[in-house]
CSV table of C-alpha atoms and ligand atoms in Angstrom, one decimal:
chain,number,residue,atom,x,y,z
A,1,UNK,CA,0.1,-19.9,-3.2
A,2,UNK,CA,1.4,-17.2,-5.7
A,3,UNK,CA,-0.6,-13.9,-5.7
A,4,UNK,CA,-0.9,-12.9,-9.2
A,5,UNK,CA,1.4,-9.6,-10.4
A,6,UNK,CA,-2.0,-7.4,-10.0
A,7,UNK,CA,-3.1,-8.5,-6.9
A,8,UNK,CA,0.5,-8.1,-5.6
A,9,UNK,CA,1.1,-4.7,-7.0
A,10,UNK,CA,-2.2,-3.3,-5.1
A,11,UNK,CA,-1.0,-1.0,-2.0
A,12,UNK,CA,-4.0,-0.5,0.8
A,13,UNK,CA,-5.2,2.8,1.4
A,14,UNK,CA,-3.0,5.4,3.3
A,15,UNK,CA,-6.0,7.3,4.7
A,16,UNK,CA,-7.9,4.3,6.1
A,17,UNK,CA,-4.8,2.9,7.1
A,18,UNK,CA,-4.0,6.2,9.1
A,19,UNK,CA,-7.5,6.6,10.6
A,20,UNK,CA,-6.9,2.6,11.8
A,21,UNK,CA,-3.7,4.0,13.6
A,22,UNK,CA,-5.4,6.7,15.3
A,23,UNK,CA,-8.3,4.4,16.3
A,24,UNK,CA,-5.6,1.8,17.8
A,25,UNK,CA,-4.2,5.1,20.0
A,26,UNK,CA,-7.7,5.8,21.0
A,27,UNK,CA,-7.7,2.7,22.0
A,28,UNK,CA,-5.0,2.5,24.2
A,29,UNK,CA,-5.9,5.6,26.1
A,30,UNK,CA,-4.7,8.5,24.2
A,31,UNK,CA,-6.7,11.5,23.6
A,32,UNK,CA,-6.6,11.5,19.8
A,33,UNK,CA,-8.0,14.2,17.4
A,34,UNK,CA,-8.5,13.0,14.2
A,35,UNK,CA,-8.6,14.5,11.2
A,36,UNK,CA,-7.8,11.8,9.0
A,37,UNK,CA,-11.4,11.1,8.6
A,38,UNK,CA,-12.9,11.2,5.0
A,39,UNK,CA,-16.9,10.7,5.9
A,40,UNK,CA,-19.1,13.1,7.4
A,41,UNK,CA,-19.5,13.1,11.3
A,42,UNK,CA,-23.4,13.2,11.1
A,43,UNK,CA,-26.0,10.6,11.0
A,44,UNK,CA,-27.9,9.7,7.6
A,45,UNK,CA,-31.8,11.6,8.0
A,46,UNK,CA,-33.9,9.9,10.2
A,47,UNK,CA,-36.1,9.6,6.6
A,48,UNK,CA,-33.1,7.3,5.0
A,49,UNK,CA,-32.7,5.2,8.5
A,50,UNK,CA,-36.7,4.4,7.9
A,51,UNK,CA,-36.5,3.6,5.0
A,52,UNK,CA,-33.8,1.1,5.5
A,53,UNK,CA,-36.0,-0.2,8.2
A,54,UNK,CA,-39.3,-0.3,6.4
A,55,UNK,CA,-36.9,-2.5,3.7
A,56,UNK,CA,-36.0,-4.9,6.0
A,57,UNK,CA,-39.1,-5.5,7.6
A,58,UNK,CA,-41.2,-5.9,3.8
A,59,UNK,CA,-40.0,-9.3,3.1
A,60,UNK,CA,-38.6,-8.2,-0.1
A,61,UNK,CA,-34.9,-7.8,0.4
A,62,UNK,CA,-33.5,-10.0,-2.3
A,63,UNK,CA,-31.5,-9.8,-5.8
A,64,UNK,CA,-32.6,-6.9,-7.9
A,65,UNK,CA,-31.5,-6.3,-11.2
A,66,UNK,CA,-27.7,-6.3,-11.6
A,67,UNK,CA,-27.8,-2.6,-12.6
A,68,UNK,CA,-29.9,-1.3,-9.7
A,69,UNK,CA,-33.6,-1.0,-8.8
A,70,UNK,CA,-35.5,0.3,-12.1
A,71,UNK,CA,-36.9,2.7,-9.8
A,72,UNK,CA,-33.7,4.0,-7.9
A,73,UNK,CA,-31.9,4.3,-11.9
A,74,UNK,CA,-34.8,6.2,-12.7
A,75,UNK,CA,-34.6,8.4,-9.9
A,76,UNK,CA,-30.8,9.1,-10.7
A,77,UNK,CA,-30.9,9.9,-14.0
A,78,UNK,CA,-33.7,12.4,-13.2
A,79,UNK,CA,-31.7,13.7,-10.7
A,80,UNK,CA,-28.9,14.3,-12.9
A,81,UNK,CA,-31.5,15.9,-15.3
A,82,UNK,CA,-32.7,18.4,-12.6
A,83,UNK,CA,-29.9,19.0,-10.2
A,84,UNK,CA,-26.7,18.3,-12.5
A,85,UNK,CA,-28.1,19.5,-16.2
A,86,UNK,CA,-26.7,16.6,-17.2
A,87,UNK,CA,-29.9,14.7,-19.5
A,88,UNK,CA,-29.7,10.9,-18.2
A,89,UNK,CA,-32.3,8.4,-18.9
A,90,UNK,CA,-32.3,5.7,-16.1
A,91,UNK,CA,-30.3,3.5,-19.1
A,92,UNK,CA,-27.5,5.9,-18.5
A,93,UNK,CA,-27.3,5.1,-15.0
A,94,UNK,CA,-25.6,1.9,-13.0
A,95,UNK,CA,-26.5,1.6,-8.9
A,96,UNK,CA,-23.0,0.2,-7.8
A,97,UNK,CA,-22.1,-0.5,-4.1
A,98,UNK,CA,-20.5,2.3,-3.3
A,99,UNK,CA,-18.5,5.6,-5.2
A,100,UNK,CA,-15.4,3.5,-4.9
A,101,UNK,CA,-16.8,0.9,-6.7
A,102,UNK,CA,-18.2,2.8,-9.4
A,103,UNK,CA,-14.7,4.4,-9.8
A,104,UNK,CA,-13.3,0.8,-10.1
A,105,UNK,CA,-15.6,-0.1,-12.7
A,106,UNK,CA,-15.8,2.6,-14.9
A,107,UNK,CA,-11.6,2.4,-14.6
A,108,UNK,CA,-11.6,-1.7,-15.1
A,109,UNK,CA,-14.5,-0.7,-18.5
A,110,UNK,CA,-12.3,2.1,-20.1
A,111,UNK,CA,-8.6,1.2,-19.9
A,112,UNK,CA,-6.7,-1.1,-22.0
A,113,UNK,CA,-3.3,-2.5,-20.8
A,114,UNK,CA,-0.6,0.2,-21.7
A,115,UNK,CA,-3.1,2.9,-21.8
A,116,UNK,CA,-2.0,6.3,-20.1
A,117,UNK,CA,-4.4,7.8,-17.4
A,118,UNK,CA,-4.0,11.6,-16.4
A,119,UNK,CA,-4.5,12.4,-12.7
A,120,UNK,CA,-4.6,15.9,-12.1
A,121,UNK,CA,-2.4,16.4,-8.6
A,122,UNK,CA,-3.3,16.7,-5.7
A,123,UNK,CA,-5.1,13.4,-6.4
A,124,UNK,CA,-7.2,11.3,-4.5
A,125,UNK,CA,-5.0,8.1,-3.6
A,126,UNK,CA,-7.1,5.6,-4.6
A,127,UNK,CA,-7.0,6.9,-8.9
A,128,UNK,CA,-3.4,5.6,-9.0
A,129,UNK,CA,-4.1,2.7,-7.2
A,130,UNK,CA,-7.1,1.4,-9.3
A,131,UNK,CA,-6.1,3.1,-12.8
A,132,UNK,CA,-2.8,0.9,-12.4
A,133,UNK,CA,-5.3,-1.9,-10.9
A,134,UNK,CA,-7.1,-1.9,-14.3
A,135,UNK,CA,-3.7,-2.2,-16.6
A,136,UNK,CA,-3.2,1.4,-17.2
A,137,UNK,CA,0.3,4.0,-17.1
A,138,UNK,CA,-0.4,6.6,-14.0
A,139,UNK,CA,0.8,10.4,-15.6
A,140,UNK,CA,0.8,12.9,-12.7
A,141,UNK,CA,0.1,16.6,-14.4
A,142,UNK,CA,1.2,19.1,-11.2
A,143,UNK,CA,-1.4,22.2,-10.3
A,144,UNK,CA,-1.1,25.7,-10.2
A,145,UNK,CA,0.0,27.1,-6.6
A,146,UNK,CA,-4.0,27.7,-6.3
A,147,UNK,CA,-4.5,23.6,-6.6
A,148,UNK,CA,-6.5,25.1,-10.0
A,149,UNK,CA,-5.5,23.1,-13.2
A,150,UNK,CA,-2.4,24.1,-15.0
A,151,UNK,CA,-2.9,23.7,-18.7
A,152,UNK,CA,0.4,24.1,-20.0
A,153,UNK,CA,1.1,21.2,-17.4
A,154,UNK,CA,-1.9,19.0,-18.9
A,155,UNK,CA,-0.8,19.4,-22.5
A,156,UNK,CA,2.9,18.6,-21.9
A,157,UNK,CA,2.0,15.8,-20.5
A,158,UNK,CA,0.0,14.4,-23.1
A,159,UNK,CA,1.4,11.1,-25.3
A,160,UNK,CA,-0.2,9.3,-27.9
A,161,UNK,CA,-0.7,6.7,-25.4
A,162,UNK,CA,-2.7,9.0,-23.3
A,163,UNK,CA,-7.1,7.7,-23.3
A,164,UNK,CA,-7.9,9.1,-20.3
A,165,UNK,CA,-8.4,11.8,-17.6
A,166,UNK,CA,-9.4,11.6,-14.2
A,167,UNK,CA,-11.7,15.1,-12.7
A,168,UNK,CA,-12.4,15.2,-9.4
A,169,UNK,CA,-14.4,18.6,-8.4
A,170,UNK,CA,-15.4,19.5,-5.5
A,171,UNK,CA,-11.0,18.3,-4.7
A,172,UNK,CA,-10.1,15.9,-2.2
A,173,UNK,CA,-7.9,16.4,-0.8
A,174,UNK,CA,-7.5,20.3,-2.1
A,175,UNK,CA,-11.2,21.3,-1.7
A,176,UNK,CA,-10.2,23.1,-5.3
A,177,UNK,CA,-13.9,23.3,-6.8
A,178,UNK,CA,-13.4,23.9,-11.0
A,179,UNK,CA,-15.5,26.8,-12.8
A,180,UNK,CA,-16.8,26.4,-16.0
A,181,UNK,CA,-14.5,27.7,-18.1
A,182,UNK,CA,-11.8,25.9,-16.8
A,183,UNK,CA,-14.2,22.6,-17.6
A,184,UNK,CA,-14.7,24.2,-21.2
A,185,UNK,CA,-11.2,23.9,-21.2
A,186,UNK,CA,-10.9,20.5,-20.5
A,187,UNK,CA,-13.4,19.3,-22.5
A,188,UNK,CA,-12.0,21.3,-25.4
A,189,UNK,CA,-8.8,19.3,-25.1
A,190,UNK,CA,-11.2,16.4,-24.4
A,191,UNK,CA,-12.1,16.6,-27.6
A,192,UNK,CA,-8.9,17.7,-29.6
A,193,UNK,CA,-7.1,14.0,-28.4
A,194,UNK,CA,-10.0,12.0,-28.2
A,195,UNK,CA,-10.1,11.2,-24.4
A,196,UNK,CA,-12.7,10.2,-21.9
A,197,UNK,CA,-13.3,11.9,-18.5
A,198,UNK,CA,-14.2,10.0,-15.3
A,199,UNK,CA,-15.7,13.0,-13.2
A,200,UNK,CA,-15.6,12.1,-9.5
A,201,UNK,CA,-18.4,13.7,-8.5
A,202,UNK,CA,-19.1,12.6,-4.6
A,203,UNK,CA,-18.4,15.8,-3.4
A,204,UNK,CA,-20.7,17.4,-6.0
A,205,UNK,CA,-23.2,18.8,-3.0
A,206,UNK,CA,-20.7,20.2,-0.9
A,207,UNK,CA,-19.6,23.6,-1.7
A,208,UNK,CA,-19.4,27.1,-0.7
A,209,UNK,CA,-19.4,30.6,-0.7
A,210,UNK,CA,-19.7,31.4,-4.4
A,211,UNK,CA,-18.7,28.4,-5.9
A,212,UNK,CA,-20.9,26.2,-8.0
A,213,UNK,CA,-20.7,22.6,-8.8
A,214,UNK,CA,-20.3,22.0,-12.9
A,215,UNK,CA,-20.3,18.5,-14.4
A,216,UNK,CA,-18.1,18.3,-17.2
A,217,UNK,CA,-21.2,16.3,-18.7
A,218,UNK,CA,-23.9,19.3,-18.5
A,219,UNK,CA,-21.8,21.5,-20.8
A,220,UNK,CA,-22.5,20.0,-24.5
A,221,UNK,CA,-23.2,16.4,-26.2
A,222,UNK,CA,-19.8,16.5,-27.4
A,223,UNK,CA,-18.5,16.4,-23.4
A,224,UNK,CA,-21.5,14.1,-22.8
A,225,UNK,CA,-20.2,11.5,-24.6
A,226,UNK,CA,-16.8,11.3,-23.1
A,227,UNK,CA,-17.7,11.7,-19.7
A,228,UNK,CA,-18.8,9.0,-16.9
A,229,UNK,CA,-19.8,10.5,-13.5
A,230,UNK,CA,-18.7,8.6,-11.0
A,231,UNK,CA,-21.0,9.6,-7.6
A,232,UNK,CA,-22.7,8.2,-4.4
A,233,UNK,CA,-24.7,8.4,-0.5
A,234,UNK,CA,-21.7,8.5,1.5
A,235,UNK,CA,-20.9,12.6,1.3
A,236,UNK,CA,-24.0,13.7,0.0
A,237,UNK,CA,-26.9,11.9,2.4
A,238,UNK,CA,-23.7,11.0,5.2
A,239,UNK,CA,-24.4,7.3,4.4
A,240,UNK,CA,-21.0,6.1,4.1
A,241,UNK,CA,-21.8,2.5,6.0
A,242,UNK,CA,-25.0,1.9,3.7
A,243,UNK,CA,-22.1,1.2,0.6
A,244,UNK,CA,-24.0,2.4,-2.0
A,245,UNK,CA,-23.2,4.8,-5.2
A,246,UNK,CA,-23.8,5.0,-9.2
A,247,UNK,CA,-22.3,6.0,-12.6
A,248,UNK,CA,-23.8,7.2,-15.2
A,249,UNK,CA,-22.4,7.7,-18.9
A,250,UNK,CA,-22.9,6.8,-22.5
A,251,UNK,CA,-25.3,3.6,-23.1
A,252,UNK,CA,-22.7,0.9,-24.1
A,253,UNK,CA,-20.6,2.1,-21.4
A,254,UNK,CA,-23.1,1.6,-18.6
A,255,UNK,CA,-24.2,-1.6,-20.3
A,256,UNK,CA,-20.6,-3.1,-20.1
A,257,UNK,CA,-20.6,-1.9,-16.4
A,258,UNK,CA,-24.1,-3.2,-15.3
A,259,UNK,CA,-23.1,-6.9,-17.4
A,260,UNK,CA,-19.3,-6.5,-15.1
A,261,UNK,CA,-21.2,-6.0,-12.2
A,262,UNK,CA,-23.9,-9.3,-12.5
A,263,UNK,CA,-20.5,-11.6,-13.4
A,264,UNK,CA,-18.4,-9.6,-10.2
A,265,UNK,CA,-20.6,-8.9,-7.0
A,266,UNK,CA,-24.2,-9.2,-8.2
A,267,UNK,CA,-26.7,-6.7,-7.3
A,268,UNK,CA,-26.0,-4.1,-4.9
A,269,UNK,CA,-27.2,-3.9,-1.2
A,270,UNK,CA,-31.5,-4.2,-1.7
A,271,UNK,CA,-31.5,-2.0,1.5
A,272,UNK,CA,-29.1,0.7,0.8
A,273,UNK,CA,-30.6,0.6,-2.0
A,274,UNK,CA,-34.0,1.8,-0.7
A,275,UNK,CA,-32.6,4.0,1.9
A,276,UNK,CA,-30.6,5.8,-1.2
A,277,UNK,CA,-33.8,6.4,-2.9
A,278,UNK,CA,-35.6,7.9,0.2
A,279,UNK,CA,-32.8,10.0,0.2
A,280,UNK,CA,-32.9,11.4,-3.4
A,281,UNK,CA,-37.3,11.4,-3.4
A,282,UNK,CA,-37.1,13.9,-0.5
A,283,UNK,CA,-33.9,15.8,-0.2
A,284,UNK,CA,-34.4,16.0,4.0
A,285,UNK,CA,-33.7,19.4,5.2
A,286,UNK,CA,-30.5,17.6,6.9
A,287,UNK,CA,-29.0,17.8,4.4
A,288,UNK,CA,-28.7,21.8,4.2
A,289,UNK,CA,-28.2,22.1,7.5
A,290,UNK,CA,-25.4,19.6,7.4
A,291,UNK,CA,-23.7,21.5,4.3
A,292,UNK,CA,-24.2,24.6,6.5
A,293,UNK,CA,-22.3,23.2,9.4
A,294,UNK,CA,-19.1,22.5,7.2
A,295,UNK,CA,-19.6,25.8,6.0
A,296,UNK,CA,-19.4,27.3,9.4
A,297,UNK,CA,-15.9,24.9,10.2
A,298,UNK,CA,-14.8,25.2,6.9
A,299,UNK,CA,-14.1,29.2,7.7
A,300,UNK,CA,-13.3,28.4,10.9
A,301,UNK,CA,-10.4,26.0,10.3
A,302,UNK,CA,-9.1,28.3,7.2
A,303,UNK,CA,-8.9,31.4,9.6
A,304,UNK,CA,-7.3,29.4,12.0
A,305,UNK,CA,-4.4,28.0,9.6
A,306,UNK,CA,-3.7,31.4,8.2
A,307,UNK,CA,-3.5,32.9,11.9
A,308,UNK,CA,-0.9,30.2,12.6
A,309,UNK,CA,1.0,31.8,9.3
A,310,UNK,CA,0.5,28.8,7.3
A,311,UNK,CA,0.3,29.1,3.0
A,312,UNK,CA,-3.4,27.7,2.0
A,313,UNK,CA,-5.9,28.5,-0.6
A,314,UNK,CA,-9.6,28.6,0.7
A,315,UNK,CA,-11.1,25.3,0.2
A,316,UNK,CA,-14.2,25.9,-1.3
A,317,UNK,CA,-15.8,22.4,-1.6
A,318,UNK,CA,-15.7,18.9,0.2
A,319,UNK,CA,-14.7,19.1,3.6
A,320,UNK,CA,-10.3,19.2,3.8
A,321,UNK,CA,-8.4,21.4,4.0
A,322,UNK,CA,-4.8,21.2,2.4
A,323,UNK,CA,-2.0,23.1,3.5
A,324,UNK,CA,1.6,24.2,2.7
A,325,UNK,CA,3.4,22.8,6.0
A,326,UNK,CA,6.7,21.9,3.9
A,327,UNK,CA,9.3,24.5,5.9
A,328,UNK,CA,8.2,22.7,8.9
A,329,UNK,CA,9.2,19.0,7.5
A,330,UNK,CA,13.1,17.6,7.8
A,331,UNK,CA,14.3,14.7,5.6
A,332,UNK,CA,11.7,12.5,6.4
A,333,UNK,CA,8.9,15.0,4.5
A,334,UNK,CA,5.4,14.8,5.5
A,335,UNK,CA,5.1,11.5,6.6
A,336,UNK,CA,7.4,11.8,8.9
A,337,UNK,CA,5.7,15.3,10.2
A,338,UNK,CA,2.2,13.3,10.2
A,339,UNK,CA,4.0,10.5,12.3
A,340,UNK,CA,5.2,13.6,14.5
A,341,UNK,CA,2.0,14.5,15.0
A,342,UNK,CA,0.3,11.2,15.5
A,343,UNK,CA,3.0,10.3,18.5
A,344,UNK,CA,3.2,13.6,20.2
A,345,UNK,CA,0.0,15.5,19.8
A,346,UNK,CA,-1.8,12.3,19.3
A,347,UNK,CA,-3.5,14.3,16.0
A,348,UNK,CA,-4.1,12.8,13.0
A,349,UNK,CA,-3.6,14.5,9.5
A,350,UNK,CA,-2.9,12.5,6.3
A,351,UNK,CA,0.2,13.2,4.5
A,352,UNK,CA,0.1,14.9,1.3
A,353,UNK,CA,2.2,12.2,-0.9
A,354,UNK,CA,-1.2,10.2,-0.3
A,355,UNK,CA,-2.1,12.7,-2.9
A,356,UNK,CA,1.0,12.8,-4.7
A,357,UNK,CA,2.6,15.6,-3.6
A,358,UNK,CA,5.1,16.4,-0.6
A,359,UNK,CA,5.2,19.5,1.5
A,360,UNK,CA,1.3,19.5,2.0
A,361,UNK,CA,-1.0,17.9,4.9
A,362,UNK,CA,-4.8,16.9,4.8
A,363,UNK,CA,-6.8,18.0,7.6
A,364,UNK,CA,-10.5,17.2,7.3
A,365,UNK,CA,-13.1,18.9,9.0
A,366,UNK,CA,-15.7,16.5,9.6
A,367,UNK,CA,-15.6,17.1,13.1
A,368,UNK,CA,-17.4,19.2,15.5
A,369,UNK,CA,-15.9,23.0,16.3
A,370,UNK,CA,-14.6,22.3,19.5
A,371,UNK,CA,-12.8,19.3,18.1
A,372,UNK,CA,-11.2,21.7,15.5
A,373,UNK,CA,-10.2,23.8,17.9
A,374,UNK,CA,-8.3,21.6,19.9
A,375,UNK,CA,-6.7,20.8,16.8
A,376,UNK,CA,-5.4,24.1,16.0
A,377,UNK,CA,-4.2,24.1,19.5
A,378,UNK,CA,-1.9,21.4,19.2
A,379,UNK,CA,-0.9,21.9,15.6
A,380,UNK,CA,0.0,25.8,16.5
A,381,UNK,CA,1.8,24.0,19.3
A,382,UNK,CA,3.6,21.8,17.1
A,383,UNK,CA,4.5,24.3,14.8
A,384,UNK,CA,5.5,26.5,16.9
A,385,UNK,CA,8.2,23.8,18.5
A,386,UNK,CA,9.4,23.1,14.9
A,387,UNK,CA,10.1,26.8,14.6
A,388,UNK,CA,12.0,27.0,18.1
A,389,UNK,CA,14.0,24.2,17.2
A,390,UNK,CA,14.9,25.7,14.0
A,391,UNK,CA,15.5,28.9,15.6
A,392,UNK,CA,18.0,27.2,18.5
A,393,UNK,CA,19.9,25.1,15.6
A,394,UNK,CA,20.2,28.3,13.1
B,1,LIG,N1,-14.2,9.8,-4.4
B,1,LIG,C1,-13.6,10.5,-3.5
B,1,LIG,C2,-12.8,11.7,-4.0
B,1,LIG,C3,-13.6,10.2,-2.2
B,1,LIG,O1,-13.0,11.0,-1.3
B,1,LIG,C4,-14.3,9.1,-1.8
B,1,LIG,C5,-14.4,8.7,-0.4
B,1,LIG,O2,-13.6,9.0,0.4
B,1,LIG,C6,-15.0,8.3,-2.8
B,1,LIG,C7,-14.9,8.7,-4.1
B,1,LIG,C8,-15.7,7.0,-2.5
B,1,LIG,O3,-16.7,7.1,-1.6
B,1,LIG,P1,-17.6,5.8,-1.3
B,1,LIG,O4,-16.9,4.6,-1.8
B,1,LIG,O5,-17.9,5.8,0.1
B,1,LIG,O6,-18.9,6.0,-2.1
């Protein structure tokens, strides 16, 4: 049985597959610290757990509409309204079954065969994967050294075959979080070449110090209609296991998706569902206290890789941090120092090129403090080896 050429040409992803390693060294006995992990280390609220309960136990967990429950769409788009200043009716608004599988859709509903897709580097790995996935040319545009866009880097690598851009603020991997006038920017050029934005927007609740979520889609009509927000439970409410996310854009865009989604998987989960929209009716207080805590390790880790001398911007959203280890690397680059890592510190980073680009490592801090301090132990200890090797060979 052949596979066909794009089924075939479909790589897994490097994170999961790295967090899979570190659980089979767990496993076998090895006292592993990983911070490959992309989901938060805390529980849903004991409100969304209830109400996943409550749904099982009514009797009434079956199909729903293929687009989501009226009432979950509805609270959504008013969530957007409110929270996001982006004006959604609950038309505007798919329930999908997870962020990932909004991203596919709104990926498999906008690009044509040959079309050219912008990912703005350091990128999430799975935008190459499913913009080539749904037909499309991957163009990488590089960053400026604070992981901010580069502009001059965006136009020159515009074509005529270029429809699309993907945004992905609050950054993973870079925890970069975009201001508004950077997003004017965009949308200006938006505009200019008559592109459309998917604006990854899991990480929306999750930033820091003085930075502010903007959605590309709350600045003007203009942007409105170009952009599909691509969102979901798993950062926000720490639901990752409940699968269950949305996009929200233009009417006939939405449409398309909800009519894709009834031919593909159906409905999504009836009880994720439910537990999403307890959730969203009554933003728990574990929430805050959650952002809070990534606060406190997001400082914590960022003082701790500058005291070991390492080049980073503060990441000021999500919960990664992205480093400059690249003087520490030999021929075999980062994968080779995450392997390192892996087999003689038994920690777990995710390399860079995940991201499309060499010379940096992930390190996510979804874990508790003492956890990231161990880490830093080892790493520092790692580091440090690298540079008494190099010393003894120079
Ligand atoms: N987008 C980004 C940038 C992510 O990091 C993730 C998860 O790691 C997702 C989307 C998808 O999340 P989920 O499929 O759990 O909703």
């Amino acid at each position: 049985m052949r596979l066909s050429s794009r089924a075939a040409g479909l790589a897994g992803s490097a994170t999961l597959a790295l967090a899979a390693r570190a659980r089979a060294l767990a496993a076998a006995g090895r006292d592993v610290v990983s911070m490959a992990v992309g989901e938060p280390d805390f529980d849903a609220p004991p409100l969304v757990r209830a109400a996943a309960h409550l749904a099982i136990e009514s009797g009434e967990v079956r199909y729903t509409p293929a687009a989501g429950l009226p009432v979950l769409r509805a609270a959504l788009a008013q969530m957007l309204t409110m929270q996001r200043g982006v004006p959604t009716t609950p038309a505007g608004v798919v329930v999908t079954h997870s962020g990932k599988h909004a991203l596919s859709h709104a990926l498999l509903a906008l690009v044509e065969p040959g079309d050219e897709v912008l990912l703005l580097l350091p990128a999430w790995s799975s935008y190459d994967e499913l913009v080539r996935f749904a037909g499309g040319v991957v163009r990488h545009v590089a960053p400026r050294h604070d992981a901010g866009p580069d502009f001059a880097a965006l136009a020159a690598a515009l074509t005529p075959r270029t429809r699309g851009i993907v945004l992905n603020t609050p950054s993973n991997p870079s925890g970069y979080v975009w201001n508004e006038v950077e997003l004017r920017q965009l949308m200006q050029l938006a505009r200019e070449r008559d592109l459309w934005v998917v604006s990854d927007e899991i990480y929306a609740r999750l930033v820091y110090g003085s930075a502010r979520h903007v959605s590309p889609a709350a600045l003007d009509d203009d942007a409105r209609s170009r952009v599909v927000i691509v969102d979901g439970a798993s950062k926000a409410f720490a639901m990752t296991g409940y699968r269950i996310g949305f996009l929200a854009g233009p009417a006939h865009v939405t449409k398309s998706v909800a009519e894709m989604q009834s031919q593909i998987s159906g409905c999504p989960n009836y009880v994720s569902q439910q537990a999403y929209l307890a959730g969203l009716a009554h933003d728990p207080p574990e929430m805050e206290s959650m952002r809070l805590a990534f606060d406190a390790r997001r400082r914590h880790l960022h003082a701790g890789l500058e005291a070991l001398g390492l080049d980073i911007i503060e990441p000021l959203g999500a919960f990664y941090a992205f480093p400059d280890v690249a003087r520490y690397t030999d021929e075999r680059g980062v994968v080779g120092f995450c392997e390192d890592m892996l087999e003689t510190e038994a920690l777990a980073l995710v390399p860079g090129t995940a991201f499309g680009m060499e010379g940096h490592v992930r390190l996510s801090y979804a874990l508790s403090m003492a956890k990231i301090d161990e880490a830093l132990r080892r790493f520092g200890r790692a580091l440090a080896a690298r540079r008494g090797l190099r010393a003894t060979a120079s």
